[in-house]
Short mmCIF file of C-alpha atoms and ligand atoms in Angstrom, two decimals:
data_model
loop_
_atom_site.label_atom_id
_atom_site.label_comp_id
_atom_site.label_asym_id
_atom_site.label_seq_id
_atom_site.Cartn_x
_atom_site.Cartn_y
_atom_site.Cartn_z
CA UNK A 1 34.78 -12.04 -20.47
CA UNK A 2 31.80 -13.34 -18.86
CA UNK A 3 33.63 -13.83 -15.43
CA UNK A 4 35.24 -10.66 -15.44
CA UNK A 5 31.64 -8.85 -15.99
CA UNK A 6 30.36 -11.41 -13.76
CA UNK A 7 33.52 -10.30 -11.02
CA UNK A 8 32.25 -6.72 -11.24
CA UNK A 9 28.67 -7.20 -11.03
CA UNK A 10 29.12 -9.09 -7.49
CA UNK A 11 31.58 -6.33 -6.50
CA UNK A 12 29.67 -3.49 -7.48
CA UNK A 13 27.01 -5.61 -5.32
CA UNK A 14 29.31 -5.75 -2.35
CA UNK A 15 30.17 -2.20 -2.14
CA UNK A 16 26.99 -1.00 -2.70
CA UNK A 17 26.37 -2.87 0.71
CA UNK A 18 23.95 -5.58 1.76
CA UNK A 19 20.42 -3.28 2.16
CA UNK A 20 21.01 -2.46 -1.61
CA UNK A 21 21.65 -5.93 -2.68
CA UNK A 22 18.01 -7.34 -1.30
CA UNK A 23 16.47 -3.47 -1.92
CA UNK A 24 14.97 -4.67 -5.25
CA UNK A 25 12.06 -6.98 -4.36
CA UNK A 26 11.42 -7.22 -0.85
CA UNK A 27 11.08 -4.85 2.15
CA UNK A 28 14.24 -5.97 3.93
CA UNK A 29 16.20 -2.19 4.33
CA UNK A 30 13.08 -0.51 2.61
CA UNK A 31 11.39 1.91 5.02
CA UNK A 32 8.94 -0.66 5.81
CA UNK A 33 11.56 -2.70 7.38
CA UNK A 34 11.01 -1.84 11.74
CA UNK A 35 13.01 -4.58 12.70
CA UNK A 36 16.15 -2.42 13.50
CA UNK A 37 14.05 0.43 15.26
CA UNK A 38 14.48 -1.27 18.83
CA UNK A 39 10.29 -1.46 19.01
CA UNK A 40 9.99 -4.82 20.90
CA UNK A 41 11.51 -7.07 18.32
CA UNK A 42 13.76 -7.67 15.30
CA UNK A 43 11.28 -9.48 13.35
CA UNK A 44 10.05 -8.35 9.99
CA UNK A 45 6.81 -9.06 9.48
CA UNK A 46 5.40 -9.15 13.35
CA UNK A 47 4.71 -5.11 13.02
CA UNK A 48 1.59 -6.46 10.72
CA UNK A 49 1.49 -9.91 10.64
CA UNK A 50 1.17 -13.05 12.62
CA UNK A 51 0.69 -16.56 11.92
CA UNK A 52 -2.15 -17.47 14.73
CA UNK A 53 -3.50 -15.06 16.83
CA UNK A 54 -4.41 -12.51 14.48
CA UNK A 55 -6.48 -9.50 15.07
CA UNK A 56 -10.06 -9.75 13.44
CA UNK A 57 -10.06 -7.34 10.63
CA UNK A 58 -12.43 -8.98 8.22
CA UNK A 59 -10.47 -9.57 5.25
CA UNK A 60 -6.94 -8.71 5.88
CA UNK A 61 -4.39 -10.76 5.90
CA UNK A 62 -3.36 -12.11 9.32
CA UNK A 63 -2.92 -8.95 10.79
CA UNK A 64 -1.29 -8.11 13.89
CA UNK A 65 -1.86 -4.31 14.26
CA UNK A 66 -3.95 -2.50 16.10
CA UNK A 67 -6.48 -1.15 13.84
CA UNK A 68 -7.70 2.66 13.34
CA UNK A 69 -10.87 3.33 13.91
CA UNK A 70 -11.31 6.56 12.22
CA UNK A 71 -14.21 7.27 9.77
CA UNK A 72 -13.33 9.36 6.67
CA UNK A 73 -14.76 12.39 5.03
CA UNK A 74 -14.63 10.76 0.96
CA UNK A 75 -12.82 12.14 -2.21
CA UNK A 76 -15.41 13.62 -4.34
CA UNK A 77 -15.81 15.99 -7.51
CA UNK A 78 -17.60 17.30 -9.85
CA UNK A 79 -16.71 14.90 -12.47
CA UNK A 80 -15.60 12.22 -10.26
CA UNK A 81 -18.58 8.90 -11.01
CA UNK A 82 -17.04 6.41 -8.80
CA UNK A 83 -19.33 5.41 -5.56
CA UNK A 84 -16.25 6.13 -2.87
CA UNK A 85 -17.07 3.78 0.86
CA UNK A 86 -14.84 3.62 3.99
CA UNK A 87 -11.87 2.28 2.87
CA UNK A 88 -11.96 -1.63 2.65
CA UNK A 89 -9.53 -4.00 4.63
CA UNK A 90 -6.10 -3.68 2.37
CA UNK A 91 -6.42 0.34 2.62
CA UNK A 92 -7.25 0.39 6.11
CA UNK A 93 -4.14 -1.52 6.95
CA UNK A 94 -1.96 1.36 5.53
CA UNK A 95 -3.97 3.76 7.26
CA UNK A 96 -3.52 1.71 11.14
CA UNK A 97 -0.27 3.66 10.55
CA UNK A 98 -0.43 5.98 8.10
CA UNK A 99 -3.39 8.68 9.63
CA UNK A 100 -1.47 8.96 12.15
CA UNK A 101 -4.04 8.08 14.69
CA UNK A 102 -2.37 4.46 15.39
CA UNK A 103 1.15 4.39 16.77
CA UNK A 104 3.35 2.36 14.29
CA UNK A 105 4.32 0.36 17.35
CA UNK A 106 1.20 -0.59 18.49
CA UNK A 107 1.17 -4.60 17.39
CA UNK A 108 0.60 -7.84 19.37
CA UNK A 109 2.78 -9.85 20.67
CA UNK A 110 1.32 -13.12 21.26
CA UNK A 111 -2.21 -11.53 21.28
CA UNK A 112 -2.01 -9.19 23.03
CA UNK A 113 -2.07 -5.59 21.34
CA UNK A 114 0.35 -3.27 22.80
CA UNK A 115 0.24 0.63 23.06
CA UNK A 116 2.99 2.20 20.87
CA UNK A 117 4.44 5.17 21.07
CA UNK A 118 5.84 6.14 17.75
CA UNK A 119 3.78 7.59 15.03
CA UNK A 120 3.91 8.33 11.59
CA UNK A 121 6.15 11.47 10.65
CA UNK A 122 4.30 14.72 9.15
CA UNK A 123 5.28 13.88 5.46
CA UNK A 124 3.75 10.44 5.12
CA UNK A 125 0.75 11.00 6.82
CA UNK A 126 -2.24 9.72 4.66
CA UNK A 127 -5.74 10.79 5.65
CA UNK A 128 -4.84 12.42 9.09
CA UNK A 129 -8.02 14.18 10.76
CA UNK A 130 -10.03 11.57 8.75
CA UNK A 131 -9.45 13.71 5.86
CA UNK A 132 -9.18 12.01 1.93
CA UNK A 133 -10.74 14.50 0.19
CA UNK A 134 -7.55 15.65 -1.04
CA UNK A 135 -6.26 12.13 -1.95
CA UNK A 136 -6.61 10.01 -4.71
CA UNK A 137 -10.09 8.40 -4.73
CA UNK A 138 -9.74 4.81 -3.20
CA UNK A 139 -12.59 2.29 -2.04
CA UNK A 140 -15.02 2.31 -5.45
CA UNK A 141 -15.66 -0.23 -8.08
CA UNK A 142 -13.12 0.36 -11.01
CA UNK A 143 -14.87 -1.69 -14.05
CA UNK A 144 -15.69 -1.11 -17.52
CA UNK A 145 -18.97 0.75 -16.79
CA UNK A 146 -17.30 2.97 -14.82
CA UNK A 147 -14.78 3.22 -17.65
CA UNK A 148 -17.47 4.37 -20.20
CA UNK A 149 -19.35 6.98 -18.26
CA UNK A 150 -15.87 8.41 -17.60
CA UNK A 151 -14.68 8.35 -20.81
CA UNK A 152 -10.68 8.38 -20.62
CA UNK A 153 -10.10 5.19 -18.63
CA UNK A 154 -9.07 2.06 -19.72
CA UNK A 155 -11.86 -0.75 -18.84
CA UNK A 156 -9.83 -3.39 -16.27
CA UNK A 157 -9.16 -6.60 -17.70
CA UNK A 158 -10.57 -8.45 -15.41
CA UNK A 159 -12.11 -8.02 -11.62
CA UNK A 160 -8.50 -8.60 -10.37
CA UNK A 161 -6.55 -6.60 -12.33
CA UNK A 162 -6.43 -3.69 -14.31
CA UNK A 163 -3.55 -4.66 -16.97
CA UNK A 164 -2.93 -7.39 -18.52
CA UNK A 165 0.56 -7.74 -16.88
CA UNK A 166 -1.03 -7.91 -13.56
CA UNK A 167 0.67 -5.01 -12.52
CA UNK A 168 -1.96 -3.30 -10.89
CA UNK A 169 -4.41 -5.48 -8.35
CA UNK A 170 -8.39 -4.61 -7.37
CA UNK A 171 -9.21 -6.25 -4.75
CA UNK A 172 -12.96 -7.74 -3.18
CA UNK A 173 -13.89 -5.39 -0.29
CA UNK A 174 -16.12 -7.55 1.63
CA UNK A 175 -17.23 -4.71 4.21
CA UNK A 176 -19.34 -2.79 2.90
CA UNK A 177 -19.08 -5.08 -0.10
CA UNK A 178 -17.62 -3.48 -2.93
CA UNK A 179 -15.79 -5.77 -6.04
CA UNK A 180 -13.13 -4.86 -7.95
CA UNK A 181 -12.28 -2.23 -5.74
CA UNK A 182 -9.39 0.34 -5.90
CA UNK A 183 -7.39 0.58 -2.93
CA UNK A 184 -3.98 2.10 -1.39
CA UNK A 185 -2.46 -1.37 -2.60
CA UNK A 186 -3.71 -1.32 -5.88
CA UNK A 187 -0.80 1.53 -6.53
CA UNK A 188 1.48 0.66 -3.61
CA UNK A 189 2.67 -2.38 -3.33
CA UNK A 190 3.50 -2.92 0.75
CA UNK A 191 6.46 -5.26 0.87
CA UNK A 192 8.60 -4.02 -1.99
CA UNK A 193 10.28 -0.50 -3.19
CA UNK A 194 11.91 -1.71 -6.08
CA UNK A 195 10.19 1.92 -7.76
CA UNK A 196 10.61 3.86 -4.68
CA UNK A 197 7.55 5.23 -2.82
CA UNK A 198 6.45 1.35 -2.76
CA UNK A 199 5.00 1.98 -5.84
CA UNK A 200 3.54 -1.24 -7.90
CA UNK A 201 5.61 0.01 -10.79
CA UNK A 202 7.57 2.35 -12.27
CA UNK A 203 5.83 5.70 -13.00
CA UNK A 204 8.62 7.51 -14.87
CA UNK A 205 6.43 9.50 -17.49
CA UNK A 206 3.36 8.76 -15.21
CA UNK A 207 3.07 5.43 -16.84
CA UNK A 208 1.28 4.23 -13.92
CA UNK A 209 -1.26 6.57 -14.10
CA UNK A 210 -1.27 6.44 -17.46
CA UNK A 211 -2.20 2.45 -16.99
CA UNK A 212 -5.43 3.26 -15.80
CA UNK A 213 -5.84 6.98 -17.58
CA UNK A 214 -5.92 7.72 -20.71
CA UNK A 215 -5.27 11.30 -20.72
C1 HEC B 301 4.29 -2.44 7.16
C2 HEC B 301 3.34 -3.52 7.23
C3 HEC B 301 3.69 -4.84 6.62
C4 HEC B 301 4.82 -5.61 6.81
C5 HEC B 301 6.02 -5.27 7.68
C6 HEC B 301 4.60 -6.83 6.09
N1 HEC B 301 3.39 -6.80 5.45
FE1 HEC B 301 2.53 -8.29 4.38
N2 HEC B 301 0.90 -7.11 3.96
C7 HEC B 301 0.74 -5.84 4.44
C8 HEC B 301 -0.48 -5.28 3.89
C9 HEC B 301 -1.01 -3.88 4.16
C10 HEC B 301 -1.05 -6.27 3.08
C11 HEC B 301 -2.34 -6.16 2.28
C12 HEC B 301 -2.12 -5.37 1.01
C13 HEC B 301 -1.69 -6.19 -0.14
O1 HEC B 301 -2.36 -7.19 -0.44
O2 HEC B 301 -0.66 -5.84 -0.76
C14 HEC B 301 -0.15 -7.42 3.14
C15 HEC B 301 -0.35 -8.63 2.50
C16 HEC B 301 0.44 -9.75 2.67
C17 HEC B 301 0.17 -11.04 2.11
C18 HEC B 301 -1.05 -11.40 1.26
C19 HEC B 301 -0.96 -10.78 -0.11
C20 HEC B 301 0.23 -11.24 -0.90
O3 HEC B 301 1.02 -10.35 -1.30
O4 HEC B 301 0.43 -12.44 -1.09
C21 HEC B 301 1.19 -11.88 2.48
C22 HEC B 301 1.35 -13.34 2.15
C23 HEC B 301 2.12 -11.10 3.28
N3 HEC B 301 1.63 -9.82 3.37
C24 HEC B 301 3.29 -11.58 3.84
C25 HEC B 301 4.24 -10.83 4.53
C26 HEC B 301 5.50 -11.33 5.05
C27 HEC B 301 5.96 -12.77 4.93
C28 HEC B 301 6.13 -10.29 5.67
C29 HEC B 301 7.50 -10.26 6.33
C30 HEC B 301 8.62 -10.67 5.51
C31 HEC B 301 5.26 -9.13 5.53
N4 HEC B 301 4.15 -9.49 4.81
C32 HEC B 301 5.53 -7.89 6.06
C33 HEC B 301 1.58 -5.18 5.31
C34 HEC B 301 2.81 -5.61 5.75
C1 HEC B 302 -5.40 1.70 -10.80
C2 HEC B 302 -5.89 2.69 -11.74
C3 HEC B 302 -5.51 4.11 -11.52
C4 HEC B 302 -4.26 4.64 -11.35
C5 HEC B 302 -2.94 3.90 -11.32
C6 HEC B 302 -4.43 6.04 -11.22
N1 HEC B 302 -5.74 6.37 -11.30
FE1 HEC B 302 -6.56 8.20 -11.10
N2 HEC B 302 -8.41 7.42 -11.06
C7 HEC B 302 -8.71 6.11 -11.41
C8 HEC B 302 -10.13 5.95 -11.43
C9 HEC B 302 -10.87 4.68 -11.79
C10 HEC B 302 -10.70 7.21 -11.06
C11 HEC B 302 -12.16 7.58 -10.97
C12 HEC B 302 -12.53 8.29 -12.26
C13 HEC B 302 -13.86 8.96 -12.18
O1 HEC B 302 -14.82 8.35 -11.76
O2 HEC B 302 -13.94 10.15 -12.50
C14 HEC B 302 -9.56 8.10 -10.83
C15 HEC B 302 -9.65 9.42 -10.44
C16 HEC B 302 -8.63 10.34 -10.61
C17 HEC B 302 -8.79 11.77 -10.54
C18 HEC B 302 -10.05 12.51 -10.13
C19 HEC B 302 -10.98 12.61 -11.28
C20 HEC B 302 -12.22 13.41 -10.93
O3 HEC B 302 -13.08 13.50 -11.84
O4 HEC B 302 -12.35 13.95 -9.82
C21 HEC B 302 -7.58 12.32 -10.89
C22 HEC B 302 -7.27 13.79 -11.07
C23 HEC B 302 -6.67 11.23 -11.10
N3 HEC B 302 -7.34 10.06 -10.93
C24 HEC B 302 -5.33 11.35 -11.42
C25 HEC B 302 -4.40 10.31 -11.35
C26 HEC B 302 -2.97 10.48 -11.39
C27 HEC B 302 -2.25 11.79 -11.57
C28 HEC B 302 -2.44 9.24 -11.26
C29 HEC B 302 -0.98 8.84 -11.18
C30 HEC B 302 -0.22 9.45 -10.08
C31 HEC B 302 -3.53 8.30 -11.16
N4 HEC B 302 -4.71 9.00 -11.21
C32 HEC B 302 -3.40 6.94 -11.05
C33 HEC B 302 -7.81 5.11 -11.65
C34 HEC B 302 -6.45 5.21 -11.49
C1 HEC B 303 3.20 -0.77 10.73
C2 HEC B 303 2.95 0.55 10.21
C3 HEC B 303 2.81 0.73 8.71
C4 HEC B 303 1.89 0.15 7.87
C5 HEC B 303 0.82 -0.86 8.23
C6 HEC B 303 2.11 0.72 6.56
N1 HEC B 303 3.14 1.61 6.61
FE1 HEC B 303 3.88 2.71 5.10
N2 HEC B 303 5.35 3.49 6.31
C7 HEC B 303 5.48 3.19 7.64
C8 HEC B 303 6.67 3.85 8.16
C9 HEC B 303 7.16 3.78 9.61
C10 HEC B 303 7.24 4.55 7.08
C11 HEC B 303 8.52 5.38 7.13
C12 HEC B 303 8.23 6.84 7.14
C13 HEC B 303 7.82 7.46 8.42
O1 HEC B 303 8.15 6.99 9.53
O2 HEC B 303 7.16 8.53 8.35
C14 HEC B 303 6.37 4.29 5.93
C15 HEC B 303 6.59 4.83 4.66
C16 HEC B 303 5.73 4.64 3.59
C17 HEC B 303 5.89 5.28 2.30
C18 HEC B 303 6.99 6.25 1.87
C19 HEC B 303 8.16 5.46 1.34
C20 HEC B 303 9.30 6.34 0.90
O3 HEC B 303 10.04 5.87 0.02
O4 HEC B 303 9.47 7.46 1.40
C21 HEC B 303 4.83 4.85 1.52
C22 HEC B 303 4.56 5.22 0.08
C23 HEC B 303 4.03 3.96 2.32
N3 HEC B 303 4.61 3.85 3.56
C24 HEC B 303 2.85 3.37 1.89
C25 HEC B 303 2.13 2.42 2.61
C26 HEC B 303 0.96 1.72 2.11
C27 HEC B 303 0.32 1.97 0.78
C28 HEC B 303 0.57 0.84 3.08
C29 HEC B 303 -0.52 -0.21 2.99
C30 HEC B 303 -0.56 -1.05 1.79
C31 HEC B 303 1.45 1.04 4.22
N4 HEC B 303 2.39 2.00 3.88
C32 HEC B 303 1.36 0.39 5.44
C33 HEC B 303 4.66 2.39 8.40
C34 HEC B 303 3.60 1.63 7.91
C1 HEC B 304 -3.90 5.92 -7.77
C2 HEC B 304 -2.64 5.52 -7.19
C3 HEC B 304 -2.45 5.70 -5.72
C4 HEC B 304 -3.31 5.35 -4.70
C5 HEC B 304 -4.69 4.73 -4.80
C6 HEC B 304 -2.62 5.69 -3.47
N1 HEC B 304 -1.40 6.21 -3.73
FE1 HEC B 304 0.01 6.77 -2.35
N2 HEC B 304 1.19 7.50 -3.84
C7 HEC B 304 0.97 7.32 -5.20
C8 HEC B 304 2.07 7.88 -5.93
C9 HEC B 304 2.22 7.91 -7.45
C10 HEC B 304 2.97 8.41 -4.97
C11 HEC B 304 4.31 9.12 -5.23
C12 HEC B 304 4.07 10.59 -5.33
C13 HEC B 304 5.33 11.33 -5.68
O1 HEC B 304 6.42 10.75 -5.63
O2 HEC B 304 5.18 12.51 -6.01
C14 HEC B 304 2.39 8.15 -3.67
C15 HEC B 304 2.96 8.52 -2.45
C16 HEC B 304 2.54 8.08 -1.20
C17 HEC B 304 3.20 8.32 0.06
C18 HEC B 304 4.51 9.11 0.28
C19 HEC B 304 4.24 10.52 0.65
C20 HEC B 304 3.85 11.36 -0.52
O3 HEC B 304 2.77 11.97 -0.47
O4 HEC B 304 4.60 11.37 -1.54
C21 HEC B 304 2.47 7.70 1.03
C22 HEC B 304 2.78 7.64 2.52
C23 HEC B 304 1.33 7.08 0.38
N3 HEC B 304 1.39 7.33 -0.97
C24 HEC B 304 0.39 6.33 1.03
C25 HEC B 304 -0.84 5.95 0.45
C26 HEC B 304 -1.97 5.42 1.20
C27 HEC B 304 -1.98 5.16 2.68
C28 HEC B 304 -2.97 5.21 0.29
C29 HEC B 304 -4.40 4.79 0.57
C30 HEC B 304 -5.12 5.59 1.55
C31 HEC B 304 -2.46 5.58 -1.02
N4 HEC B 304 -1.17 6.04 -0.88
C32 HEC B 304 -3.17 5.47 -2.21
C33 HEC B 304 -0.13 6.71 -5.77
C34 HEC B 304 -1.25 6.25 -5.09
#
């Protein structure tokens, strides 16, 4: 009995075809995965990391892209009491591709930045014309006092986190020097669309929102 289920599990596996079988977890077949785009190489992670060499972007992680150097007009509100910044290192990654003012090409090949030529499509363009007003707020301290002059958020378990699954990550933004900041990556999680949308979890019934909300 257990082979048999076993026997269709690894069949239904196969025919689904390989992408599927490694979709859950990693960014191998995800739309994050240029290696097959015939951009200058059929690694994975060179379109944003290296491992010497790496572009100075105080904070991130190794990176290898070239960097935008837009400056945004902020989210704000009437009832909105975070203190938005520029978006910190882990948001301005995404948006070295996403604003659609960096080619998605444009990444280093031995240290040397090259000059793509292919940029982000109309529907996944995040903050193009320096514009996040009309995105979720990012790049603000998310902490309990922010939590009781708002009134219907959940105060963050930590400076790290929000949950106590770990689910959801703040992150130190050490230019301009904001803690327990919420970023692009605190919802998105880069490398891995096991929820689609590279979201950091699944947000049938808005239970991500709903994580940090408690309307
Ligand atoms: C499309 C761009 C992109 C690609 C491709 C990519 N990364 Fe990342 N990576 C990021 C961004 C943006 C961050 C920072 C945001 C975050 O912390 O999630 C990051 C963070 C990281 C970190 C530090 C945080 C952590 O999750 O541990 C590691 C390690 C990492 N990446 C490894 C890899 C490896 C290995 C590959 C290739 C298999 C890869 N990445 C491919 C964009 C990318
Ligand atoms: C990681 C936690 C987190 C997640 C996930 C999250 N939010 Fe937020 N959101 C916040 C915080 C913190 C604020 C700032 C609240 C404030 O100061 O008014 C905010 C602000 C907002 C605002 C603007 C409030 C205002 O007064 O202008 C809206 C609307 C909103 N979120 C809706 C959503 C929706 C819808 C989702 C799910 C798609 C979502 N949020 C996911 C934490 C989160
Ligand atoms: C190297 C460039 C690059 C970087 C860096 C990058 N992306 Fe992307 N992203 C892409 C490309 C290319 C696509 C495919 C869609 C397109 O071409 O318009 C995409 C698609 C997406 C999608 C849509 C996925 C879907 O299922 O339709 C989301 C969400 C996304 N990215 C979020 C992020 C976030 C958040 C970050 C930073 C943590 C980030 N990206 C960093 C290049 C990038
Ligand atoms: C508070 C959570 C949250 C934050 C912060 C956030 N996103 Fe998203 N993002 C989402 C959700 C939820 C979706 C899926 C929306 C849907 O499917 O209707 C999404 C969708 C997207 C998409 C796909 C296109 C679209 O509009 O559906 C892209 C690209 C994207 N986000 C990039 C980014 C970038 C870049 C940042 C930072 C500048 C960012 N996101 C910050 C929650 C967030």
């Amino acid at each position: 009995m257990r082979n048999s289920l076993l026997g269709i599990l690894v069949s239904a596996a196969l025919a689904a075809g390989t992408a599927s079988v490694f979709a859950a977890g990693n960014i191998t077949g995800s739309p994050h995965d240029l290696s097959g785009k015939g951009w200058g190489t059929t690694e994975l992670c060179k379109f944003c990391h290296t491992p010497h060499l790496a572009q100075s972007v105080v904070g991130a992680p190794l990176w290898n892209h070239r960097s935008t150097a837009q400056s945004y007009t902020l989210y704000s509100s009437a009832t909105f009491q975070g203190a938005a910044t520029q978006p910190g290192p882990q948001s301005k990654l995404c948006l070295s591709c996403h604003d659609g003012t960096v080619a998605n090409d444009s990444f280093a090949n031995g240290g040397v930045l090259q000059t793509g030529t292919h940029y982000m499509t109309s529907t996944n363009l995040v903050g193009a014309s320096g514009t996040l007003t009309s995105d979720h707020p990012i790049a603000f301290t998310y902490n309990g006092a922010l939590a009781t002059a708002d009134g219907h958020l959940n105060t963050p378990v930590s400076s790290s986190y929000v949950d106590a699954a770990h689910q959801l990550p703040l992150y130190n933004n050490p230019s301009p020097g904001v803690a327990s900041s919420l970023e692009c990556a605190t919802c998105h999680s880069v490398h891995d669309n096991t929820y689609g949308k590279f979201l950091r979890m699944n947000n049938a019934g808005s239970a991500m929102c709903r994580t940090c909300h408690t309307q």
